[in-house]
């Protein structure tokens, strides 16, 4: 078959993997052709760590993060079940994704986010897609407790990763990795509420594969590493600023069952990896995503020869952190001598 042949429009992951997802052929599907994201070889990282390193670009999903994999399933199931509204607690990406899919499905959406602690792009998305955005004077963990109480009182579908449909959708990333690369030895992944590592492990397990799961938490928000919840989690990686992950047990099962590890990386290691990816690999991810690469750089491949690092969200989500971490612009008068001096300096 020639590459130029038209195979029709790209399909979303429910259509692509329906035989392995809890959806029948007649079920409603709310999709924006999410999934099927690129896996890109990383030459400079491979050289630095002495292993074959690939990056799974989840920022290429419709709303710019991996959440869309789970959200197509959670919102499709909500529509099937007759829900009128959806809700989530979020550090930003779940909010953006829920708002988008709910908007598309004609459902109302409310999102509860920690006040002042979510990246600008994510806030803009949630608002643009028409969600009711509630800025909680508290952190993500408190927001999640409150939404769980709220859905016990009202017929609103909860679309956080405590919802099993989220895990089902997100496990498809493992299927894609196996299809694109065959067997891998290790997966490096940032860990916040621990839904995503749970989902990847489920996906690999369903395929009969068992790559080592290397999870990384930010040092100021590392409950799984410490073995105890963190009351006041802190990190520049706002997406994973979580002190009491909902999928704690499942994540530990993944780390233990895969002979993997959960370890911490500092904010400065996260920012180093974030800048390295942008400058030397051409890939702009958000700071939380760079935790996967920061962990690989700090701890090394530990014997793994072929590794995938999951880059969970796009760098454009968080322009503020980017501008703080990047060089400054060069002001210039509109004259050739000035431009020449500015360019060649
Ligand atoms: N990376 C990004 C960019 C995220 O947004 C998140 C989680 C994670 C990694 C961690 O994934 O929670 O499944 O372990 N963001 C959630 C949110 C909490 O509300 O957007 P996890």
JSON list of N, CA, C and O in Angstrom, two decimals, residues 231-272:
[
{"chain": "A", "resi": 231, "resn": "UNK", "atom": "N", "xyz": [0.80, 16.34, 53.26]},
{"chain": "A", "resi": 231, "resn": "UNK", "atom": "CA", "xyz": [-0.31, 17.25, 53.56]},
{"chain": "A", "resi": 231, "resn": "UNK", "atom": "C", "xyz": [-0.26, 18.51, 52.71]},
{"chain": "A", "resi": 231, "resn": "UNK", "atom": "O", "xyz": [-1.27, 19.01, 52.24]},
{"chain": "A", "resi": 232, "resn": "UNK", "atom": "N", "xyz": [0.94, 19.05, 52.53]},
{"chain": "A", "resi": 232, "resn": "UNK", "atom": "CA", "xyz": [1.07, 20.27, 51.76]},
{"chain": "A", "resi": 232, "resn": "UNK", "atom": "C", "xyz": [2.08, 20.07, 50.62]},
{"chain": "A", "resi": 232, "resn": "UNK", "atom": "O", "xyz": [3.22, 20.52, 50.71]},
{"chain": "A", "resi": 233, "resn": "UNK", "atom": "N", "xyz": [1.64, 19.40, 49.55]},
{"chain": "A", "resi": 233, "resn": "UNK", "atom": "CA", "xyz": [2.56, 19.13, 48.45]},
{"chain": "A", "resi": 233, "resn": "UNK", "atom": "C", "xyz": [2.98, 20.41, 47.74]},
{"chain": "A", "resi": 233, "resn": "UNK", "atom": "O", "xyz": [2.17, 21.32, 47.58]},
{"chain": "A", "resi": 234, "resn": "UNK", "atom": "N", "xyz": [4.25, 20.46, 47.35]},
{"chain": "A", "resi": 234, "resn": "UNK", "atom": "CA", "xyz": [4.75, 21.63, 46.62]},
{"chain": "A", "resi": 234, "resn": "UNK", "atom": "C", "xyz": [5.66, 21.16, 45.49]},
{"chain": "A", "resi": 234, "resn": "UNK", "atom": "O", "xyz": [6.43, 20.22, 45.65]},
{"chain": "A", "resi": 235, "resn": "UNK", "atom": "N", "xyz": [5.55, 21.79, 44.35]},
{"chain": "A", "resi": 235, "resn": "UNK", "atom": "CA", "xyz": [6.47, 21.59, 43.22]},
{"chain": "A", "resi": 235, "resn": "UNK", "atom": "C", "xyz": [6.12, 22.57, 42.12]},
{"chain": "A", "resi": 235, "resn": "UNK", "atom": "O", "xyz": [4.96, 22.98, 41.98]},
{"chain": "A", "resi": 236, "resn": "UNK", "atom": "N", "xyz": [7.14, 22.92, 41.33]},
{"chain": "A", "resi": 236, "resn": "UNK", "atom": "CA", "xyz": [6.89, 23.76, 40.15]},
{"chain": "A", "resi": 236, "resn": "UNK", "atom": "C", "xyz": [6.07, 23.00, 39.12]},
{"chain": "A", "resi": 236, "resn": "UNK", "atom": "O", "xyz": [5.40, 23.60, 38.28]},
{"chain": "A", "resi": 237, "resn": "UNK", "atom": "N", "xyz": [6.12, 21.67, 39.19]},
{"chain": "A", "resi": 237, "resn": "UNK", "atom": "CA", "xyz": [5.37, 20.82, 38.26]},
{"chain": "A", "resi": 237, "resn": "UNK", "atom": "C", "xyz": [3.92, 20.73, 38.76]},
{"chain": "A", "resi": 237, "resn": "UNK", "atom": "O", "xyz": [3.51, 19.75, 39.37]},
{"chain": "A", "resi": 238, "resn": "UNK", "atom": "N", "xyz": [3.15, 21.79, 38.49]},
{"chain": "A", "resi": 238, "resn": "UNK", "atom": "CA", "xyz": [1.83, 21.93, 39.13]},
{"chain": "A", "resi": 238, "resn": "UNK", "atom": "C", "xyz": [0.88, 20.79, 38.80]},
{"chain": "A", "resi": 238, "resn": "UNK", "atom": "O", "xyz": [0.01, 20.47, 39.61]},
{"chain": "A", "resi": 239, "resn": "UNK", "atom": "N", "xyz": [1.06, 20.14, 37.66]},
{"chain": "A", "resi": 239, "resn": "UNK", "atom": "CA", "xyz": [0.14, 19.04, 37.28]},
{"chain": "A", "resi": 239, "resn": "UNK", "atom": "C", "xyz": [0.26, 17.85, 38.23]},
{"chain": "A", "resi": 239, "resn": "UNK", "atom": "O", "xyz": [-0.70, 17.10, 38.39]},
{"chain": "A", "resi": 240, "resn": "UNK", "atom": "N", "xyz": [1.44, 17.68, 38.83]},
{"chain": "A", "resi": 240, "resn": "UNK", "atom": "CA", "xyz": [1.64, 16.54, 39.73]},
{"chain": "A", "resi": 240, "resn": "UNK", "atom": "C", "xyz": [1.85, 16.99, 41.18]},
{"chain": "A", "resi": 240, "resn": "UNK", "atom": "O", "xyz": [2.48, 16.32, 41.98]},
{"chain": "A", "resi": 241, "resn": "UNK", "atom": "N", "xyz": [1.26, 18.14, 41.48]},
{"chain": "A", "resi": 241, "resn": "UNK", "atom": "CA", "xyz": [1.31, 18.65, 42.86]},
{"chain": "A", "resi": 241, "resn": "UNK", "atom": "C", "xyz": [0.19, 17.99, 43.65]},
{"chain": "A", "resi": 241, "resn": "UNK", "atom": "O", "xyz": [-0.87, 18.56, 43.89]},
{"chain": "A", "resi": 242, "resn": "UNK", "atom": "N", "xyz": [0.42, 16.72, 44.02]},
{"chain": "A", "resi": 242, "resn": "UNK", "atom": "CA", "xyz": [-0.61, 15.87, 44.61]},
{"chain": "A", "resi": 242, "resn": "UNK", "atom": "C", "xyz": [-0.01, 15.11, 45.79]},
{"chain": "A", "resi": 242, "resn": "UNK", "atom": "O", "xyz": [1.06, 14.51, 45.65]},
{"chain": "A", "resi": 243, "resn": "UNK", "atom": "N", "xyz": [-0.70, 15.15, 46.93]},
{"chain": "A", "resi": 243, "resn": "UNK", "atom": "CA", "xyz": [-0.12, 14.56, 48.13]},
{"chain": "A", "resi": 243, "resn": "UNK", "atom": "C", "xyz": [-0.73, 13.25, 48.57]},
{"chain": "A", "resi": 243, "resn": "UNK", "atom": "O", "xyz": [-0.20, 12.58, 49.47]},
{"chain": "A", "resi": 244, "resn": "UNK", "atom": "N", "xyz": [-1.85, 12.87, 47.94]},
{"chain": "A", "resi": 244, "resn": "UNK", "atom": "CA", "xyz": [-2.51, 11.64, 48.39]},
{"chain": "A", "resi": 244, "resn": "UNK", "atom": "C", "xyz": [-3.21, 10.96, 47.20]},
{"chain": "A", "resi": 244, "resn": "UNK", "atom": "O", "xyz": [-4.42, 11.04, 47.05]},
{"chain": "A", "resi": 245, "resn": "UNK", "atom": "N", "xyz": [-2.43, 10.30, 46.35]},
{"chain": "A", "resi": 245, "resn": "UNK", "atom": "CA", "xyz": [-2.96, 9.77, 45.08]},
{"chain": "A", "resi": 245, "resn": "UNK", "atom": "C", "xyz": [-4.11, 8.78, 45.27]},
{"chain": "A", "resi": 245, "resn": "UNK", "atom": "O", "xyz": [-4.05, 7.89, 46.13]},
{"chain": "A", "resi": 246, "resn": "UNK", "atom": "N", "xyz": [-5.14, 8.95, 44.46]},
{"chain": "A", "resi": 246, "resn": "UNK", "atom": "CA", "xyz": [-6.33, 8.09, 44.55]},
{"chain": "A", "resi": 246, "resn": "UNK", "atom": "C", "xyz": [-6.01, 6.66, 44.15]},
{"chain": "A", "resi": 246, "resn": "UNK", "atom": "O", "xyz": [-6.59, 5.71, 44.67]},
{"chain": "A", "resi": 247, "resn": "UNK", "atom": "N", "xyz": [-5.09, 6.49, 43.20]},
{"chain": "A", "resi": 247, "resn": "UNK", "atom": "CA", "xyz": [-4.75, 5.14, 42.71]},
{"chain": "A", "resi": 247, "resn": "UNK", "atom": "C", "xyz": [-3.47, 4.62, 43.36]},
{"chain": "A", "resi": 247, "resn": "UNK", "atom": "O", "xyz": [-2.64, 3.98, 42.70]},
{"chain": "A", "resi": 248, "resn": "UNK", "atom": "N", "xyz": [-3.32, 4.90, 44.63]},
{"chain": "A", "resi": 248, "resn": "UNK", "atom": "CA", "xyz": [-2.11, 4.54, 45.40]},
{"chain": "A", "resi": 248, "resn": "UNK", "atom": "C", "xyz": [-1.83, 3.04, 45.29]},
{"chain": "A", "resi": 248, "resn": "UNK", "atom": "O", "xyz": [-0.73, 2.62, 44.88]},
{"chain": "A", "resi": 249, "resn": "UNK", "atom": "N", "xyz": [-2.79, 2.21, 45.69]},
{"chain": "A", "resi": 249, "resn": "UNK", "atom": "CA", "xyz": [-2.57, 0.75, 45.73]},
{"chain": "A", "resi": 249, "resn": "UNK", "atom": "C", "xyz": [-2.26, 0.19, 44.35]},
{"chain": "A", "resi": 249, "resn": "UNK", "atom": "O", "xyz": [-1.35, -0.63, 44.18]},
{"chain": "A", "resi": 250, "resn": "UNK", "atom": "N", "xyz": [-3.04, 0.63, 43.35]},
{"chain": "A", "resi": 250, "resn": "UNK", "atom": "CA", "xyz": [-2.85, 0.12, 41.99]},
{"chain": "A", "resi": 250, "resn": "UNK", "atom": "C", "xyz": [-1.48, 0.49, 41.45]},
{"chain": "A", "resi": 250, "resn": "UNK", "atom": "O", "xyz": [-0.83, -0.30, 40.76]},
{"chain": "A", "resi": 251, "resn": "UNK", "atom": "N", "xyz": [-1.04, 1.71, 41.77]},
{"chain": "A", "resi": 251, "resn": "UNK", "atom": "CA", "xyz": [0.27, 2.14, 41.29]},
{"chain": "A", "resi": 251, "resn": "UNK", "atom": "C", "xyz": [1.36, 1.30, 41.93]},
{"chain": "A", "resi": 251, "resn": "UNK", "atom": "O", "xyz": [2.30, 0.86, 41.25]},
{"chain": "A", "resi": 252, "resn": "UNK", "atom": "N", "xyz": [1.24, 1.03, 43.23]},
{"chain": "A", "resi": 252, "resn": "UNK", "atom": "CA", "xyz": [2.27, 0.22, 43.90]},
{"chain": "A", "resi": 252, "resn": "UNK", "atom": "C", "xyz": [2.28, -1.19, 43.32]},
{"chain": "A", "resi": 252, "resn": "UNK", "atom": "O", "xyz": [3.34, -1.80, 43.16]},
{"chain": "A", "resi": 253, "resn": "UNK", "atom": "N", "xyz": [1.10, -1.70, 42.98]},
{"chain": "A", "resi": 253, "resn": "UNK", "atom": "CA", "xyz": [1.03, -3.01, 42.33]},
{"chain": "A", "resi": 253, "resn": "UNK", "atom": "C", "xyz": [1.80, -2.99, 41.01]},
{"chain": "A", "resi": 253, "resn": "UNK", "atom": "O", "xyz": [2.51, -3.95, 40.67]},
{"chain": "A", "resi": 254, "resn": "UNK", "atom": "N", "xyz": [1.68, -1.91, 40.26]},
{"chain": "A", "resi": 254, "resn": "UNK", "atom": "CA", "xyz": [2.39, -1.79, 38.98]},
{"chain": "A", "resi": 254, "resn": "UNK", "atom": "C", "xyz": [3.91, -1.75, 39.20]},
{"chain": "A", "resi": 254, "resn": "UNK", "atom": "O", "xyz": [4.67, -2.43, 38.51]},
{"chain": "A", "resi": 255, "resn": "UNK", "atom": "N", "xyz": [4.35, -0.97, 40.19]},
{"chain": "A", "resi": 255, "resn": "UNK", "atom": "CA", "xyz": [5.80, -0.87, 40.43]},
{"chain": "A", "resi": 255, "resn": "UNK", "atom": "C", "xyz": [6.36, -2.22, 40.91]},
{"chain": "A", "resi": 255, "resn": "UNK", "atom": "O", "xyz": [7.40, -2.67, 40.43]},
{"chain": "A", "resi": 256, "resn": "UNK", "atom": "N", "xyz": [5.67, -2.83, 41.82]},
{"chain": "A", "resi": 256, "resn": "UNK", "atom": "CA", "xyz": [6.16, -4.10, 42.37]},
{"chain": "A", "resi": 256, "resn": "UNK", "atom": "C", "xyz": [6.05, -5.21, 41.32]},
{"chain": "A", "resi": 256, "resn": "UNK", "atom": "O", "xyz": [7.01, -5.94, 41.05]},
{"chain": "A", "resi": 257, "resn": "UNK", "atom": "N", "xyz": [4.89, -5.27, 40.67]},
{"chain": "A", "resi": 257, "resn": "UNK", "atom": "CA", "xyz": [4.63, -6.35, 39.70]},
{"chain": "A", "resi": 257, "resn": "UNK", "atom": "C", "xyz": [5.53, -6.30, 38.49]},
{"chain": "A", "resi": 257, "resn": "UNK", "atom": "O", "xyz": [5.77, -7.32, 37.83]},
{"chain": "A", "resi": 258, "resn": "UNK", "atom": "N", "xyz": [6.06, -5.12, 38.16]},
{"chain": "A", "resi": 258, "resn": "UNK", "atom": "CA", "xyz": [6.91, -4.99, 36.97]},
{"chain": "A", "resi": 258, "resn": "UNK", "atom": "C", "xyz": [8.40, -4.95, 37.34]},
{"chain": "A", "resi": 258, "resn": "UNK", "atom": "O", "xyz": [9.24, -4.68, 36.48]},
{"chain": "A", "resi": 259, "resn": "UNK", "atom": "N", "xyz": [8.71, -5.19, 38.62]},
{"chain": "A", "resi": 259, "resn": "UNK", "atom": "CA", "xyz": [10.09, -4.99, 39.11]},
{"chain": "A", "resi": 259, "resn": "UNK", "atom": "C", "xyz": [10.57, -3.58, 38.79]},
{"chain": "A", "resi": 259, "resn": "UNK", "atom": "O", "xyz": [11.72, -3.36, 38.41]},
{"chain": "A", "resi": 260, "resn": "UNK", "atom": "N", "xyz": [9.65, -2.64, 38.92]},
{"chain": "A", "resi": 260, "resn": "UNK", "atom": "CA", "xyz": [9.98, -1.23, 38.65]},
{"chain": "A", "resi": 260, "resn": "UNK", "atom": "C", "xyz": [10.32, -0.49, 39.93]},
{"chain": "A", "resi": 260, "resn": "UNK", "atom": "O", "xyz": [10.72, -1.10, 40.92]},
{"chain": "A", "resi": 261, "resn": "UNK", "atom": "N", "xyz": [10.14, 0.83, 39.88]},
{"chain": "A", "resi": 261, "resn": "UNK", "atom": "CA", "xyz": [10.50, 1.66, 41.02]},
{"chain": "A", "resi": 261, "resn": "UNK", "atom": "C", "xyz": [9.65, 2.92, 40.98]},
{"chain": "A", "resi": 261, "resn": "UNK", "atom": "O", "xyz": [9.28, 3.37, 39.89]},
{"chain": "A", "resi": 262, "resn": "UNK", "atom": "N", "xyz": [9.42, 3.52, 42.14]},
{"chain": "A", "resi": 262, "resn": "UNK", "atom": "CA", "xyz": [8.91, 4.88, 42.17]},
{"chain": "A", "resi": 262, "resn": "UNK", "atom": "C", "xyz": [9.92, 5.72, 42.94]},
{"chain": "A", "resi": 262, "resn": "UNK", "atom": "O", "xyz": [10.30, 5.39, 44.06]},
{"chain": "A", "resi": 263, "resn": "UNK", "atom": "N", "xyz": [10.41, 6.77, 42.27]},
{"chain": "A", "resi": 263, "resn": "UNK", "atom": "CA", "xyz": [11.49, 7.57, 42.85]},
{"chain": "A", "resi": 263, "resn": "UNK", "atom": "C", "xyz": [11.19, 9.05, 42.65]},
{"chain": "A", "resi": 263, "resn": "UNK", "atom": "O", "xyz": [10.29, 9.42, 41.90]},
{"chain": "A", "resi": 264, "resn": "UNK", "atom": "N", "xyz": [11.99, 9.89, 43.33]},
{"chain": "A", "resi": 264, "resn": "UNK", "atom": "CA", "xyz": [11.69, 11.32, 43.26]},
{"chain": "A", "resi": 264, "resn": "UNK", "atom": "C", "xyz": [12.73, 12.06, 42.43]},
{"chain": "A", "resi": 264, "resn": "UNK", "atom": "O", "xyz": [13.87, 11.63, 42.31]},
{"chain": "A", "resi": 265, "resn": "UNK", "atom": "N", "xyz": [12.28, 13.19, 41.88]},
{"chain": "A", "resi": 265, "resn": "UNK", "atom": "CA", "xyz": [13.18, 14.10, 41.17]},
{"chain": "A", "resi": 265, "resn": "UNK", "atom": "C", "xyz": [12.93, 15.51, 41.69]},
{"chain": "A", "resi": 265, "resn": "UNK", "atom": "O", "xyz": [11.78, 15.86, 42.02]},
{"chain": "A", "resi": 266, "resn": "UNK", "atom": "N", "xyz": [13.98, 16.31, 41.79]},
{"chain": "A", "resi": 266, "resn": "UNK", "atom": "CA", "xyz": [13.82, 17.65, 42.32]},
{"chain": "A", "resi": 266, "resn": "UNK", "atom": "C", "xyz": [13.27, 18.58, 41.24]},
{"chain": "A", "resi": 266, "resn": "UNK", "atom": "O", "xyz": [13.35, 18.29, 40.04]},
{"chain": "A", "resi": 267, "resn": "UNK", "atom": "N", "xyz": [12.76, 19.71, 41.68]},
{"chain": "A", "resi": 267, "resn": "UNK", "atom": "CA", "xyz": [12.27, 20.70, 40.70]},
{"chain": "A", "resi": 267, "resn": "UNK", "atom": "C", "xyz": [13.38, 21.13, 39.76]},
{"chain": "A", "resi": 267, "resn": "UNK", "atom": "O", "xyz": [13.15, 21.32, 38.57]},
{"chain": "A", "resi": 268, "resn": "UNK", "atom": "N", "xyz": [14.60, 21.27, 40.26]},
{"chain": "A", "resi": 268, "resn": "UNK", "atom": "CA", "xyz": [15.65, 21.73, 39.36]},
{"chain": "A", "resi": 268, "resn": "UNK", "atom": "C", "xyz": [16.02, 20.64, 38.35]},
{"chain": "A", "resi": 268, "resn": "UNK", "atom": "O", "xyz": [16.32, 20.93, 37.20]},
{"chain": "A", "resi": 269, "resn": "UNK", "atom": "N", "xyz": [15.93, 19.38, 38.75]},
{"chain": "A", "resi": 269, "resn": "UNK", "atom": "CA", "xyz": [16.14, 18.29, 37.78]},
{"chain": "A", "resi": 269, "resn": "UNK", "atom": "C", "xyz": [15.02, 18.26, 36.73]},
{"chain": "A", "resi": 269, "resn": "UNK", "atom": "O", "xyz": [15.26, 18.01, 35.54]},
{"chain": "A", "resi": 270, "resn": "UNK", "atom": "N", "xyz": [13.81, 18.52, 37.17]},
{"chain": "A", "resi": 270, "resn": "UNK", "atom": "CA", "xyz": [12.67, 18.58, 36.24]},
{"chain": "A", "resi": 270, "resn": "UNK", "atom": "C", "xyz": [12.89, 19.70, 35.22]},
{"chain": "A", "resi": 270, "resn": "UNK", "atom": "O", "xyz": [12.72, 19.51, 34.01]},
{"chain": "A", "resi": 271, "resn": "UNK", "atom": "N", "xyz": [13.31, 20.86, 35.71]},
{"chain": "A", "resi": 271, "resn": "UNK", "atom": "CA", "xyz": [13.49, 22.00, 34.81]},
{"chain": "A", "resi": 271, "resn": "UNK", "atom": "C", "xyz": [14.67, 21.78, 33.86]},
{"chain": "A", "resi": 271, "resn": "UNK", "atom": "O", "xyz": [14.62, 22.18, 32.69]},
{"chain": "A", "resi": 272, "resn": "UNK", "atom": "N", "xyz": [15.72, 21.11, 34.33]},
{"chain": "A", "resi": 272, "resn": "UNK", "atom": "CA", "xyz": [16.85, 20.78, 33.44]},
{"chain": "A", "resi": 272, "resn": "UNK", "atom": "C", "xyz": [16.38, 19.89, 32.29]},
{"chain": "A", "resi": 272, "resn": "UNK", "atom": "O", "xyz": [16.74, 20.10, 31.13]}
]
